[in-house]
Coordinates of C-alpha atoms in Angstrom, one line a residue:
Chain A
M1 CA 93.9 -1.9 78.2
P2 CA 97.0 -2.1 80.4
D3 CA 99.7 0.5 79.9
Q4 CA 102.1 -2.1 78.7
D5 CA 99.9 -2.6 75.7
R6 CA 99.7 1.1 74.9
D7 CA 102.2 3.5 73.7
V8 CA 101.1 7.1 73.7
K9 CA 103.8 8.4 71.4
V10 CA 103.2 5.7 68.8
S11 CA 99.5 6.1 69.0
G12 CA 99.7 9.9 68.7
S13 CA 102.0 9.7 65.7
Y14 CA 99.8 7.1 64.0
R15 CA 96.8 9.3 64.4
A16 CA 98.7 12.2 62.8
L17 CA 99.0 10.1 59.6
D18 CA 96.6 10.9 56.7
R19 CA 93.1 9.8 57.5
E20 CA 92.3 8.2 54.3
E21 CA 88.6 7.6 53.5
P22 CA 87.0 5.5 50.8
P23 CA 86.0 7.4 47.7
R24 CA 82.4 8.7 47.6
A25 CA 81.6 6.5 44.7
L26 CA 82.5 3.5 46.7
D27 CA 80.3 4.7 49.6
E28 CA 77.4 5.1 47.2
A29 CA 77.9 1.7 45.7
I30 CA 77.9 0.0 49.1
L31 CA 74.9 1.9 50.4
A32 CA 73.0 1.1 47.2
A33 CA 73.8 -2.6 47.7
A34 CA 72.5 -2.4 51.2
R35 CA 69.2 -0.9 50.0
R36 CA 68.9 -3.5 47.2
E37 CA 69.4 -6.2 49.8
L38 CA 66.3 -4.9 51.7
E39 CA 64.3 -4.8 48.5
T40 CA 65.2 -8.3 47.3
R41 CA 65.1 -9.9 50.8
P42 CA 62.9 -8.2 53.3
A43 CA 63.2 -8.7 57.0
P44 CA 63.4 -12.4 58.0
L45 CA 60.1 -13.9 59.0
V46 CA 61.6 -15.3 62.1
A47 CA 64.4 -13.2 63.6
P48 CA 67.4 -15.3 64.8
T49 CA 67.0 -15.6 68.6
G50 CA 70.0 -16.3 70.6
R51 CA 72.7 -18.8 70.2
R52 CA 71.8 -21.9 68.2
H53 CA 72.2 -24.7 70.7
W54 CA 73.4 -28.0 69.6
Y55 CA 70.7 -29.8 71.5
V56 CA 67.8 -28.2 69.8
P57 CA 68.0 -30.4 66.7
L58 CA 68.9 -33.4 68.8
A59 CA 65.8 -32.9 71.0
A60 CA 63.6 -32.6 67.9
A61 CA 65.1 -35.8 66.5
A62 CA 64.5 -37.6 69.8
V63 CA 60.9 -36.5 69.9
I64 CA 60.3 -37.8 66.4
V65 CA 62.0 -41.1 67.2
L66 CA 60.1 -41.5 70.4
S67 CA 56.8 -40.7 68.7
V68 CA 57.4 -43.4 66.1
V69 CA 58.4 -46.0 68.7
V70 CA 55.4 -45.3 70.8
T71 CA 53.1 -45.5 67.8
L72 CA 54.5 -48.8 66.7
H73 CA 54.3 -50.1 70.2
V74 CA 50.7 -49.1 70.5
Q75 CA 49.8 -50.7 67.2
R76 CA 51.5 -54.0 68.2
E77 CA 49.7 -54.0 71.5
Q78 CA 46.3 -53.6 70.0
P79 CA 44.5 -56.9 69.5
G80 CA 44.5 -58.1 65.9
P81 CA 42.4 -60.8 64.2
E82 CA 41.9 -62.7 67.4
F83 CA 38.8 -60.7 67.9
D84 CA 37.2 -61.8 64.6
G85 CA 35.4 -64.7 66.2
N86 CA 37.2 -67.3 64.3
V87 CA 39.5 -68.2 67.1
A88 CA 39.1 -71.7 68.3
P89 CA 38.1 -71.9 71.9
A90 CA 40.9 -72.6 74.2
P91 CA 41.2 -73.7 77.8
P92 CA 41.3 -71.0 80.4
A93 CA 44.6 -69.3 80.9
Q94 CA 47.0 -71.0 83.2
P95 CA 49.6 -69.1 85.2
A96 CA 53.0 -69.3 83.6
P97 CA 55.4 -71.6 85.4
K98 CA 57.7 -69.6 87.6
A99 CA 60.0 -72.1 89.2
E100 CA 62.7 -74.3 87.6
P101 CA 62.8 -75.3 84.9
A102 CA 62.4 -71.9 83.5
P103 CA 59.8 -71.7 80.8
R104 CA 60.6 -71.3 77.1
V105 CA 57.8 -69.7 75.3
E106 CA 57.3 -70.0 71.6
I107 CA 55.6 -67.0 70.1
Q108 CA 52.4 -68.1 68.4
T109 CA 51.6 -66.5 65.1
K110 CA 48.2 -65.2 64.2
R111 CA 47.9 -67.8 61.5
D112 CA 48.3 -70.5 64.1
A113 CA 45.5 -68.9 66.1
R114 CA 43.1 -69.4 63.3
K115 CA 43.6 -73.1 63.0
P116 CA 41.0 -75.5 64.3
P117 CA 41.1 -76.4 68.0
P118 CA 43.1 -79.6 67.8
A119 CA 45.9 -78.1 65.9
A120 CA 45.9 -74.6 67.3
P121 CA 48.3 -74.0 70.1
A122 CA 45.9 -71.5 71.5
S123 CA 46.2 -72.5 75.1
Q124 CA 48.8 -71.1 77.3
A125 CA 49.8 -74.6 78.4
E126 CA 50.9 -75.3 74.8
L127 CA 52.6 -71.9 74.6
A128 CA 54.7 -72.7 77.6
K129 CA 57.1 -75.5 77.1
P130 CA 60.0 -76.6 79.2
L131 CA 63.5 -75.5 78.4
A132 CA 65.2 -77.6 75.8
G133 CA 68.5 -77.9 77.7
P134 CA 70.1 -76.8 80.9
A135 CA 72.6 -74.6 79.1
E136 CA 70.3 -71.7 79.0
S137 CA 70.5 -69.6 82.0
A138 CA 67.6 -68.9 84.3
A139 CA 68.0 -65.2 83.8
G140 CA 67.6 -65.6 80.1
A141 CA 64.5 -67.8 80.6
T142 CA 63.0 -65.3 82.9
S143 CA 63.6 -62.6 80.4
E144 CA 61.9 -64.7 77.7
A145 CA 59.0 -65.3 80.0
R146 CA 58.7 -61.6 80.7
R147 CA 58.6 -60.9 77.0
A148 CA 56.0 -63.6 76.4
Q149 CA 53.7 -62.4 79.1
P150 CA 52.0 -59.7 76.9
M151 CA 51.4 -62.5 74.3
L152 CA 49.8 -64.7 76.9
E153 CA 47.6 -61.9 78.0
R154 CA 46.6 -61.2 74.5
Q155 CA 45.7 -64.9 74.0
A156 CA 43.4 -64.8 77.1
V157 CA 41.8 -61.6 76.0
G158 CA 41.2 -63.0 72.5
Q159 CA 39.6 -66.2 73.9
A160 CA 37.3 -64.1 76.1
A161 CA 36.3 -62.1 73.1
A162 CA 35.6 -65.2 71.1
D163 CA 33.4 -66.6 73.8
A164 CA 31.6 -63.3 74.0
V165 CA 30.9 -63.4 70.3
A166 CA 29.6 -66.9 70.5
K167 CA 27.4 -66.0 73.4
R168 CA 26.0 -63.0 71.5
A169 CA 25.3 -65.3 68.5
E170 CA 23.4 -67.7 70.8
D171 CA 21.5 -64.9 72.4
A172 CA 20.5 -63.6 68.9
E173 CA 19.2 -67.0 67.8
T174 CA 15.4 -67.2 67.8
P175 CA 13.6 -70.0 69.7
E176 CA 12.4 -71.5 66.5
R177 CA 15.9 -71.6 65.1
T178 CA 17.2 -73.2 68.3
L179 CA 14.5 -75.9 68.1
E180 CA 15.4 -76.6 64.5
R181 CA 19.0 -77.0 65.5
I182 CA 18.1 -79.4 68.3
A183 CA 15.9 -81.4 65.9
Q184 CA 18.8 -81.6 63.5
L185 CA 21.0 -83.0 66.3
R186 CA 18.3 -85.6 67.0
R187 CA 18.2 -86.6 63.3
E188 CA 21.9 -87.0 63.3
G189 CA 21.8 -89.2 66.4
R190 CA 23.7 -86.7 68.6
H191 CA 21.2 -87.1 71.3
K192 CA 23.5 -86.1 74.2
E193 CA 24.2 -82.8 72.6
A194 CA 20.5 -82.5 71.7
D195 CA 19.6 -83.1 75.4
E196 CA 22.0 -80.5 76.6
A197 CA 20.7 -78.0 74.0
Y198 CA 17.2 -78.7 74.9
A199 CA 17.9 -78.2 78.6
E200 CA 19.6 -75.0 77.8
F201 CA 16.6 -74.0 75.6
R202 CA 14.3 -74.6 78.5
R203 CA 16.5 -72.6 80.8
R204 CA 16.5 -69.7 78.4
H205 CA 12.9 -69.9 77.3
P206 CA 11.0 -71.4 80.2
D207 CA 7.6 -70.0 79.0
Y208 CA 8.0 -70.9 75.3
R209 CA 5.3 -73.1 74.1
I210 CA 6.8 -75.7 71.7
P211 CA 4.5 -76.8 68.9
E212 CA 3.4 -80.3 69.3
R213 CA 5.0 -81.4 66.0
M214 CA 8.3 -79.8 67.0
L215 CA 8.1 -81.1 70.5
E216 CA 8.2 -84.7 69.2
Q217 CA 11.4 -84.0 67.4
V218 CA 13.3 -82.2 70.1
Q219 CA 12.2 -83.5 73.5
P220 CA 14.6 -85.8 75.3
R221 CA 14.2 -89.5 74.6
Chain B
M1 CA 72.4 9.4 72.8
E2 CA 73.6 7.4 69.9
A3 CA 72.2 4.0 69.3
P4 CA 74.7 1.2 69.8
D5 CA 76.2 -0.4 66.7
E6 CA 74.5 -3.7 67.5
Q7 CA 71.1 -2.1 67.7
L8 CA 71.7 -0.4 64.3
M9 CA 72.6 -3.7 62.8
L10 CA 69.5 -5.4 64.2
A11 CA 67.4 -2.5 62.8
Y12 CA 69.0 -3.0 59.4
R13 CA 68.4 -6.7 59.7
D14 CA 64.7 -5.9 60.3
G15 CA 64.5 -3.7 57.2
D16 CA 65.8 -0.2 58.3
A17 CA 68.1 1.1 55.5
G18 CA 68.8 4.3 57.5
A19 CA 70.3 2.2 60.3
F20 CA 72.8 0.8 57.9
E21 CA 73.8 4.2 56.6
E22 CA 74.5 5.4 60.1
L23 CA 76.5 2.2 60.9
Y24 CA 78.5 2.6 57.7
A25 CA 79.3 6.2 58.4
R26 CA 80.7 5.3 61.8
H27 CA 83.0 2.6 60.6
K28 CA 83.9 3.4 57.0
G29 CA 87.1 5.4 57.6
A30 CA 88.6 3.1 60.2
L31 CA 87.8 0.0 58.2
F32 CA 89.1 1.5 55.0
R33 CA 92.4 2.4 56.6
F34 CA 92.7 -1.0 58.2
V35 CA 92.4 -2.6 54.8
L36 CA 94.5 0.0 53.0
R37 CA 97.4 -0.3 55.4
S38 CA 97.2 -4.0 55.4
V39 CA 97.5 -4.4 51.6
R40 CA 99.2 -1.1 50.8
E41 CA 97.6 -0.8 47.4
R42 CA 94.7 1.5 47.0
A43 CA 92.8 -0.1 44.2
L44 CA 93.1 -3.5 45.9
A45 CA 92.1 -2.0 49.2
E46 CA 89.0 -0.5 47.7
E47 CA 88.0 -3.8 46.2
L48 CA 88.5 -5.7 49.4
Y49 CA 86.9 -3.0 51.5
Q50 CA 83.7 -3.2 49.3
E51 CA 83.7 -7.0 49.6
V52 CA 83.8 -6.8 53.4
W53 CA 80.7 -4.6 53.5
I54 CA 79.0 -6.8 50.9
R55 CA 79.6 -9.7 53.3
V56 CA 78.1 -7.7 56.1
I57 CA 75.1 -6.9 54.0
E58 CA 74.6 -10.5 52.9
A59 CA 74.9 -11.7 56.5
R60 CA 72.2 -9.4 57.8
E61 CA 69.5 -12.1 58.1
R62 CA 71.8 -14.2 60.2
Y63 CA 73.1 -11.4 62.4
E64 CA 72.8 -12.0 66.1
R65 CA 73.9 -9.9 69.0
Q66 CA 76.6 -12.1 70.3
A67 CA 79.6 -9.8 70.3
R68 CA 80.4 -6.2 69.6
F69 CA 79.6 -5.3 66.1
T70 CA 83.1 -3.9 65.7
T71 CA 84.6 -7.2 66.5
W72 CA 82.3 -9.0 64.1
L73 CA 83.0 -6.5 61.3
Y74 CA 86.8 -6.8 61.7
T75 CA 86.5 -10.6 61.9
I76 CA 84.9 -10.5 58.5
A77 CA 87.6 -8.2 57.3
H78 CA 90.3 -10.4 58.7
H79 CA 88.9 -13.4 56.9
R80 CA 88.6 -11.5 53.7
L81 CA 92.3 -10.5 53.9
I82 CA 93.3 -14.1 54.6
D83 CA 91.3 -15.3 51.6
H84 CA 93.0 -12.7 49.4
W85 CA 96.5 -13.5 50.6
R86 CA 95.9 -17.2 50.2
K87 CA 94.5 -16.7 46.7
A88 CA 97.5 -14.5 45.8
G89 CA 99.9 -17.0 47.3
L90 CA 101.7 -14.2 49.2
K91 CA 103.8 -15.9 51.7
T92 CA 105.2 -12.7 53.2
V93 CA 101.8 -11.6 54.4
S94 CA 100.8 -14.7 56.2
L95 CA 99.0 -13.7 59.3
N96 CA 100.3 -16.7 61.2
A97 CA 103.9 -15.9 60.7
D98 CA 105.0 -13.5 63.5
D99 CA 108.6 -13.6 62.2
D100 CA 107.9 -12.8 58.6
P101 CA 110.7 -11.0 56.9
P102 CA 109.9 -7.4 56.1
P103 CA 108.4 -7.0 52.7
E104 CA 110.4 -5.6 49.9
P105 CA 110.2 -1.8 49.5
A106 CA 107.2 -1.0 47.3
A107 CA 108.3 -0.1 43.8
G108 CA 107.0 2.8 41.9
P109 CA 105.5 6.1 43.0
A110 CA 102.0 4.8 43.5
H111 CA 103.3 2.4 46.2
D112 CA 105.7 4.8 47.9
P113 CA 104.1 6.2 51.1
L114 CA 106.9 8.7 51.4
R115 CA 105.6 10.4 48.2
Q116 CA 102.3 10.9 50.0
L117 CA 103.9 12.0 53.2
E118 CA 106.6 14.2 51.9
G119 CA 108.0 16.6 54.5
R120 CA 106.7 14.5 57.3
E121 CA 109.8 12.5 58.0
Q122 CA 108.8 11.1 61.3
L123 CA 105.4 10.0 60.1
G124 CA 107.1 8.6 57.1
R125 CA 109.4 6.5 59.3
L126 CA 106.4 5.3 61.3
L127 CA 104.5 4.4 58.1
R128 CA 107.5 2.5 56.8
A129 CA 108.0 0.7 60.0
L130 CA 104.3 -0.2 60.0
E131 CA 104.7 -1.7 56.5
A132 CA 107.8 -3.5 57.6
L133 CA 106.0 -5.3 60.5
P134 CA 105.1 -8.9 60.1
A135 CA 101.5 -9.2 59.0
A136 CA 100.2 -10.5 62.2
Q137 CA 101.8 -7.8 64.3
R138 CA 100.7 -5.1 61.8
E139 CA 97.1 -6.4 62.0
A140 CA 97.1 -6.4 65.8
F141 CA 98.3 -2.8 65.8
L142 CA 95.8 -1.7 63.2
L143 CA 93.0 -3.4 65.1
R144 CA 94.0 -1.7 68.2
E145 CA 94.4 1.8 66.7
E146 CA 91.7 1.9 64.0
A147 CA 89.1 -0.4 65.4
G148 CA 89.8 0.3 69.1
L149 CA 89.7 -3.4 69.9
S150 CA 91.0 -4.7 73.2
V151 CA 93.5 -7.5 73.3
A152 CA 90.7 -10.1 73.9
E153 CA 88.8 -8.7 70.9
I154 CA 91.9 -8.7 68.7
A155 CA 92.3 -12.4 69.7
A156 CA 88.7 -13.1 68.8
A157 CA 88.8 -11.3 65.5
T158 CA 91.9 -13.0 64.3
G159 CA 91.2 -16.4 65.8
A160 CA 94.3 -16.3 68.0
D161 CA 94.6 -16.8 71.7
E162 CA 95.0 -13.8 73.9
E163 CA 98.6 -14.4 74.7
A164 CA 99.5 -14.5 71.1
A165 CA 97.5 -11.3 70.4
K166 CA 99.1 -9.5 73.3
S167 CA 102.5 -10.6 72.2
R168 CA 102.0 -9.5 68.6
L169 CA 100.8 -6.1 69.8
R170 CA 103.7 -5.6 72.1
Y171 CA 106.2 -6.5 69.4
A172 CA 104.5 -4.1 67.0
L173 CA 104.6 -1.3 69.5
K174 CA 108.2 -1.9 70.3
K175 CA 109.3 -1.7 66.7
L176 CA 107.2 1.3 65.9
R177 CA 108.5 3.1 69.0
E178 CA 112.1 2.3 67.9
A179 CA 111.3 3.7 64.4
L180 CA 110.1 6.9 66.0
D181 CA 113.0 7.1 68.4
D182 CA 115.5 6.8 65.5
A183 CA 114.8 10.3 64.7

């Protein structure tokens, strides 16, 4: 402390004053309170460590928010009912138009994806429609196309999955069952389809011996 | 070698009652005189003094070693005195008023420091001059003399800036010196 903040005479005189002390009873009361405190509330489980920084709770909140966002994003990115095999077959994916006019993409709902083929806008060609008017900027359209890209990819993936399911169903069909299906096509007069199915049958089962009675019903005419 | 105050308080926080007893023994006299000479009434001083220590005890779980224990202790005492004065509506003891008028001479023998310091004229004048100081200046002086705080620590304990604390201390010393020189 600098000398200008100290006065030896004043300090000495002050220290010569009575040195009052608290009464002993007060001392005992305070010390007893201190002991009681330890009995009622033992040592903290986690000792306070350092200064509590403002960013600690903020970081915790950020981690929680990020976790929720990532979880929701992952859930939305996962394929939904498109994989249930009820999706109508759609034409192969076409590249999204890049040049003018910028594409406007309508997001297809899952309900639409379950509609029969003629009504379902399952193809990417139907998903991508021209801009309604020139007022919309190319930047905005590009942004929309970028947002729609994951949807288009999901459509293609869903279509491939549906084809795979159908192929597995065909593979699982027994030769007898296939022949009965072909015979049914003949009876219905759908000979072109029956011929194709029969040719496919022969390709798949070249060594299969068709019973005579069945052969009359399924062979090409 | 004695353990530092902060280490004793941490030990008490962690459950060592003996550490608190040692800490209390170190600070009880100075803190009691600080409170007594701030309020000039013994019964009230005892009550406020006990409450300051109770606050220390209750704050033990939250205690962290961020500053000197002494500064922390007298910060609690300062706040307790502020609470008391605000509750009592005593304008003349506002800590923020450097130019408070001197308080009226205490009435009655129980409040008369001269009765306690009979025969010690010079010390009596000093004590009266101390009582006559504005509250903020008296507090700065007592924190310096009793608690041994530096100007920066006085500023921290009272929530003032260092310049204000230094100014209060200088004015207090000047007036007390004048009271002694009058003899």
